[in-house]
Amino acid sequence: LRENTETKLRVLQLGATGMGPTAASGFAALLRTNRSLEVLKFNGNNQLGDASGVALADALRESTETRLRELNVLHCGLGGAAGEAFEALRRSKPEISLVGVDNVILRSLVERGETMRLAEFFRTSKGLKVLDLSNVT
């Protein structure tokens, strides 16, 4: 996908494939240059973790060529650092639908005690339907 600039692939679903951080880093590199993908689904890959979430969000934020419209990272083991990175991505590219990110961002804001930003999130959020802040201390 990275070398093939003529690819027509629009949707790539990789849900619950057991993918880990190494593969996610490769996809982050791909997202910096890919011009065909519109939907990318990683949902259910609990091993991705925080660093992978940061790498994916940063790659999309820095890409000037992305056509991605949906990224699904629901149940991917993301934490506070990924929440911050996805929050920055949402501000810079609001046209990308970030599925599974709201809880990660909110959890990150709660953990850091950023009540003003938390209030702003709720004020501007349009699609939030479920909020799970279990085990946040």
Coordinates of N, CA and C in Angstrom, one line a residue:
L1 N 0.8 -1.2 0.0 CA 0.0 0.0 0.0 C 0.8 1.3 0.0
R2 N 2.0 1.2 0.7 CA 2.8 2.4 0.8 C 3.5 2.7 -0.6
E3 N 4.0 1.6 -1.2 CA 4.7 1.8 -2.5 C 3.8 2.0 -3.7
N4 N 2.6 1.4 -3.6 CA 1.7 1.4 -4.7 C 0.8 2.7 -4.6
T5 N 1.2 3.7 -5.4 CA 0.5 4.9 -5.4 C -0.8 4.9 -6.2
E6 N -0.9 3.8 -6.9 CA -2.1 3.6 -7.8 C -3.2 2.8 -7.1
T7 N -3.0 2.4 -5.9 CA -4.0 1.5 -5.2 C -5.4 2.2 -5.1
K8 N -6.4 1.4 -5.2 CA -7.8 1.9 -5.1 C -8.4 1.4 -3.8
L9 N -7.7 0.8 -2.9 CA -8.2 0.3 -1.7 C -8.8 1.4 -0.8
R10 N -10.0 1.4 -0.5 CA -10.7 2.4 0.3 C -11.0 2.0 1.7
V11 N -11.3 0.8 2.0 CA -11.7 0.3 3.3 C -10.8 -0.9 3.7
L12 N -10.2 -0.8 4.9 CA -9.3 -1.8 5.4 C -9.8 -2.1 6.8
Q13 N -10.3 -3.4 7.0 CA -10.8 -3.8 8.3 C -9.9 -4.8 8.9
L14 N -9.3 -4.5 10.1 CA -8.3 -5.3 10.7 C -8.8 -5.6 12.2
G15 N -10.1 -5.6 12.4 CA -10.6 -5.8 13.7 C -10.2 -7.2 14.3
A16 N -9.8 -7.2 15.6 CA -9.6 -8.4 16.4 C -8.6 -9.4 15.6
T17 N -7.6 -8.9 15.1 CA -6.6 -9.7 14.4 C -5.4 -10.1 15.2
G18 N -5.4 -9.6 16.5 CA -4.2 -9.8 17.3 C -3.1 -8.9 17.0
M19 N -3.3 -7.9 16.2 CA -2.2 -6.9 15.9 C -1.7 -6.3 17.1
G20 N -0.4 -6.1 17.0 CA 0.3 -5.4 18.1 C 1.0 -4.1 17.7
P21 N 1.8 -3.6 18.6 CA 2.5 -2.3 18.4 C 3.3 -2.2 17.1
T22 N 4.0 -3.3 16.8 CA 4.9 -3.3 15.6 C 4.1 -3.1 14.4
A23 N 3.1 -3.8 14.2 CA 2.2 -3.6 13.0 C 1.6 -2.3 12.9
A24 N 1.2 -1.8 14.1 CA 0.5 -0.4 14.1 C 1.5 0.6 13.7
S25 N 2.8 0.5 14.1 CA 3.8 1.4 13.7 C 4.0 1.5 12.2
G26 N 3.9 0.3 11.6 CA 3.9 0.2 10.1 C 2.7 0.9 9.5
F27 N 1.6 0.8 10.1 CA 0.4 1.5 9.5 C 0.5 3.0 9.7
A28 N 1.1 3.4 10.8 CA 1.3 4.8 11.0 C 2.2 5.4 9.9
A29 N 3.2 4.7 9.6 CA 4.1 5.2 8.4 C 3.3 5.2 7.1
L30 N 2.4 4.2 6.9 CA 1.6 4.2 5.7 C 0.7 5.4 5.7
L31 N 0.1 5.7 6.8 CA -0.9 6.8 6.8 C -0.3 8.2 6.5
R32 N 1.0 8.3 6.7 CA 1.6 9.6 6.3 C 1.6 9.9 4.8
T33 N 1.5 8.8 4.0 CA 1.6 9.0 2.6 C 0.5 8.4 1.8
N34 N -0.4 7.6 2.4 CA -1.4 6.9 1.6 C -2.5 7.9 1.2
R35 N -3.0 7.8 0.0 CA -4.0 8.7 -0.6 C -5.3 8.0 -0.9
S36 N -5.4 6.7 -0.6 CA -6.6 6.0 -1.0 C -7.5 5.6 0.1
L37 N -7.0 5.2 1.3 CA -7.8 4.7 2.4 C -8.7 5.8 2.9
E38 N -10.0 5.4 3.1 CA -11.0 6.2 3.6 C -11.5 5.7 5.0
V39 N -11.4 4.4 5.2 CA -11.9 3.8 6.4 C -10.8 2.8 6.9
L40 N -10.4 2.9 8.1 CA -9.4 2.0 8.7 C -9.9 1.5 10.0
K41 N -10.1 0.2 10.2 CA -10.6 -0.3 11.5 C -9.7 -1.2 12.2
F42 N -9.2 -0.8 13.4 CA -8.3 -1.6 14.2 C -9.1 -2.2 15.4
N43 N -10.4 -1.9 15.5 CA -11.1 -2.3 16.7 C -10.9 -3.7 17.2
G44 N -10.8 -3.8 18.5 CA -10.7 -5.1 19.1 C -9.2 -5.6 19.2
N45 N -8.3 -4.8 18.9 CA -6.9 -5.2 19.0 C -6.3 -4.6 20.3
N46 N -6.6 -5.3 21.4 CA -6.3 -4.7 22.7 C -4.8 -4.5 22.9
Q47 N -4.0 -5.2 22.2 CA -2.5 -5.1 22.4 C -1.9 -3.9 21.7
L48 N -2.6 -3.1 21.0 CA -2.0 -2.0 20.3 C -1.3 -1.0 21.3
G49 N -2.1 -0.6 22.3 CA -1.5 0.2 23.4 C -1.3 1.7 23.0
D50 N -0.9 2.4 24.0 CA -0.8 3.8 24.0 C 0.2 4.4 22.9
A51 N 1.4 3.8 22.8 CA 2.3 4.3 21.9 C 1.8 4.2 20.4
S52 N 1.1 3.1 20.2 CA 0.6 2.9 18.8 C -0.5 3.9 18.5
G53 N -1.3 4.2 19.5 CA -2.4 5.2 19.4 C -1.7 6.6 19.1
V54 N -0.7 6.9 19.8 CA 0.0 8.2 19.6 C 0.6 8.2 18.1
A55 N 1.2 7.1 17.7 CA 1.8 7.1 16.4 C 0.8 7.3 15.3
L56 N -0.4 6.6 15.4 CA -1.4 6.7 14.4 C -2.0 8.1 14.4
A57 N -2.3 8.7 15.5 CA -2.8 10.0 15.6 C -1.9 11.1 15.0
D58 N -0.6 11.0 15.4 CA 0.4 11.9 14.9 C 0.6 11.8 13.4
A59 N 0.6 10.6 12.9 CA 0.8 10.4 11.4 C -0.4 11.0 10.7
L60 N -1.6 10.8 11.2 CA -2.8 11.4 10.5 C -2.7 13.0 10.6
R61 N -2.4 13.5 11.8 CA -2.3 14.9 12.0 C -1.3 15.5 11.0
E62 N -0.2 14.9 10.8 CA 0.9 15.4 10.0 C 0.8 15.2 8.5
S63 N -0.1 14.3 8.2 CA -0.3 13.9 6.7 C -1.0 15.1 6.0
T64 N -0.5 15.4 4.9 CA -1.2 16.4 4.0 C -2.0 15.7 2.9
E65 N -1.8 14.4 2.8 CA -2.4 13.7 1.7 C -3.5 12.7 2.1
T66 N -3.8 12.6 3.4 CA -4.8 11.6 3.8 C -6.2 11.9 3.3
R67 N -6.9 10.8 2.9 CA -8.3 10.9 2.6 C -9.1 10.2 3.6
L68 N -8.5 9.7 4.7 CA -9.2 9.0 5.7 C -10.3 9.7 6.3
R69 N -11.5 9.1 6.4 CA -12.7 9.7 7.0 C -13.1 9.0 8.3
E70 N -12.6 7.8 8.5 CA -13.0 7.0 9.7 C -11.8 6.2 10.2
L71 N -11.5 6.3 11.5 CA -10.5 5.5 12.1 C -11.2 4.9 13.3
N72 N -11.2 3.5 13.4 CA -11.8 2.9 14.5 C -10.8 2.2 15.4
V73 N -10.6 2.7 16.6 CA -9.7 2.2 17.6 C -10.4 1.8 18.9
L74 N -11.6 1.3 18.8 CA -12.4 0.9 19.9 C -11.7 -0.4 20.5
H75 N -11.5 -0.4 21.8 CA -11.0 -1.6 22.5 C -9.6 -1.9 22.0
C76 N -8.7 -0.9 21.9 CA -7.3 -1.1 21.5 C -6.3 -0.9 22.5
G77 N -6.7 -0.8 23.8 CA -5.8 -0.6 24.9 C -5.1 0.7 24.9
L78 N -5.8 1.7 24.5 CA -5.2 3.1 24.5 C -5.4 3.8 25.8
G79 N -4.4 4.6 26.1 CA -4.4 5.3 27.4 C -4.3 6.8 27.3
G80 N -3.8 7.5 28.3 CA -3.8 8.9 28.4 C -3.0 9.6 27.3
A81 N -1.8 9.1 27.0 CA -1.0 9.7 25.9 C -1.7 9.7 24.6
A82 N -2.4 8.5 24.3 CA -3.1 8.4 23.0 C -4.3 9.4 23.1
G83 N -4.9 9.5 24.2 CA -6.0 10.5 24.3 C -5.6 11.9 24.0
E84 N -4.5 12.3 24.5 CA -4.0 13.6 24.1 C -3.7 13.8 22.6
A85 N -3.1 12.7 22.0 CA -2.7 12.8 20.6 C -4.0 12.8 19.8
F86 N -5.0 12.0 20.1 CA -6.3 12.0 19.4 C -7.1 13.3 19.6
E87 N -6.9 13.9 20.7 CA -7.6 15.2 20.9 C -6.9 16.2 20.0
A88 N -5.6 16.2 19.9 CA -5.0 17.2 18.9 C -5.4 16.9 17.5
L89 N -5.5 15.6 17.1 CA -5.9 15.2 15.8 C -7.3 15.7 15.5
R90 N -8.2 15.5 16.5 CA -9.6 16.0 16.3 C -9.7 17.5 16.1
R91 N -8.8 18.2 16.8 CA -8.8 19.7 16.6 C -8.3 20.1 15.2
S92 N -7.3 19.4 14.7 CA -6.7 19.7 13.5 C -7.4 19.2 12.2
K93 N -8.1 18.0 12.4 CA -8.8 17.4 11.3 C -10.1 16.9 11.8
P94 N -11.1 17.8 12.0 CA -12.4 17.3 12.6 C -13.2 16.5 11.6
E95 N -12.8 16.5 10.3 CA -13.5 15.7 9.3 C -13.3 14.2 9.5
I96 N -12.3 13.8 10.2 CA -12.0 12.4 10.5 C -12.8 11.9 11.7
S97 N -13.7 10.9 11.4 CA -14.5 10.3 12.5 C -13.6 9.3 13.3
L98 N -13.5 9.6 14.6 CA -12.6 8.8 15.4 C -13.5 7.9 16.3
V99 N -13.7 6.7 15.9 CA -14.5 5.7 16.6 C -13.7 5.1 17.7
G100 N -14.3 5.2 18.9 CA -13.6 4.6 20.1 C -12.7 5.5 20.8
V101 N -12.6 6.8 20.4 CA -11.7 7.7 20.9 C -12.3 8.6 22.1
D102 N -13.5 8.8 22.0 CA -14.1 9.7 23.0 C -13.8 9.3 24.5
N103 N -14.0 8.0 24.8 CA -13.7 7.5 26.1 C -12.2 7.7 26.5
V104 N -11.3 7.5 25.5 CA -9.9 7.6 25.7 C -9.6 9.1 26.0
I105 N -10.1 10.0 25.3 CA -9.9 11.4 25.5 C -10.4 11.8 26.9
L106 N -11.7 11.4 27.1 CA -12.3 11.8 28.4 C -11.5 11.2 29.6
R107 N -11.1 10.0 29.5 CA -10.4 9.4 30.6 C -9.1 10.1 30.8
S108 N -8.4 10.5 29.7 CA -7.2 11.3 29.8 C -7.4 12.6 30.5
L109 N -8.5 13.3 30.2 CA -8.8 14.6 30.8 C -9.1 14.5 32.3
V110 N -9.9 13.4 32.6 CA -10.2 13.2 34.0 C -9.0 12.8 34.8
E111 N -8.1 12.0 34.3 CA -6.9 11.6 35.0 C -6.0 12.7 35.2
R112 N -6.0 13.7 34.3 CA -5.1 14.9 34.4 C -5.8 16.0 35.2
G113 N -7.1 15.8 35.6 CA -7.8 16.8 36.3 C -8.0 18.1 35.5
E114 N -8.2 18.0 34.2 CA -8.4 19.2 33.4 C -9.9 19.4 33.2
T115 N -10.5 20.0 34.2 CA -11.9 20.2 34.3 C -12.4 21.2 33.2
M116 N -11.7 22.2 32.9 CA -12.1 23.2 31.9 C -12.1 22.5 30.5
R117 N -11.1 21.8 30.2 CA -11.1 21.1 28.9 C -12.2 20.0 28.9
L118 N -12.4 19.4 30.0 CA -13.5 18.4 30.1 C -14.8 19.0 29.8
A119 N -15.1 20.2 30.4 CA -16.3 20.9 30.1 C -16.5 21.3 28.7
E120 N -15.4 21.7 28.1 CA -15.4 22.1 26.7 C -15.7 20.9 25.8
F121 N -15.1 19.7 26.1 CA -15.4 18.5 25.4 C -16.9 18.2 25.4
F122 N -17.5 18.3 26.5 CA -18.9 18.0 26.6 C -19.7 19.0 25.9
R123 N -19.3 20.2 25.9 CA -20.0 21.3 25.2 C -20.0 21.1 23.7
T124 N -18.9 20.6 23.2 CA -18.8 20.5 21.7 C -19.0 19.1 21.2
S125 N -19.2 18.1 22.0 CA -19.4 16.8 21.6 C -20.8 16.6 21.0
K126 N -20.9 16.0 19.8 CA -22.2 15.8 19.2 C -22.6 14.3 19.2
G127 N -21.6 13.4 19.1 CA -21.9 12.0 18.9 C -21.8 11.1 20.1
L128 N -21.4 11.7 21.3 CA -21.2 10.8 22.5 C -22.5 10.2 23.0
K129 N -22.5 8.9 23.0 CA -23.7 8.2 23.5 C -23.4 7.4 24.7
V130 N -22.2 6.9 24.9 CA -21.8 6.0 26.0 C -20.5 6.6 26.6
L131 N -20.5 6.7 27.9 CA -19.3 7.2 28.5 C -18.9 6.2 29.6
D132 N -17.7 5.6 29.5 CA -17.3 4.6 30.5 C -16.0 5.2 31.2
L133 N -16.2 5.6 32.4 CA -15.0 6.1 33.2 C -14.7 5.2 34.4
S134 N -15.1 3.9 34.2 CA -14.8 2.9 35.2 C -13.3 2.9 35.6
N135 N -13.0 2.7 36.8 CA -11.7 2.6 37.3 C -10.8 3.8 37.2
V136 N -11.4 5.0 36.9 CA -10.6 6.2 36.9 C -10.4 6.7 38.3
T137 N -9.2 6.9 38.7 CA -8.9 7.3 40.1 C -8.5 8.8 40.1

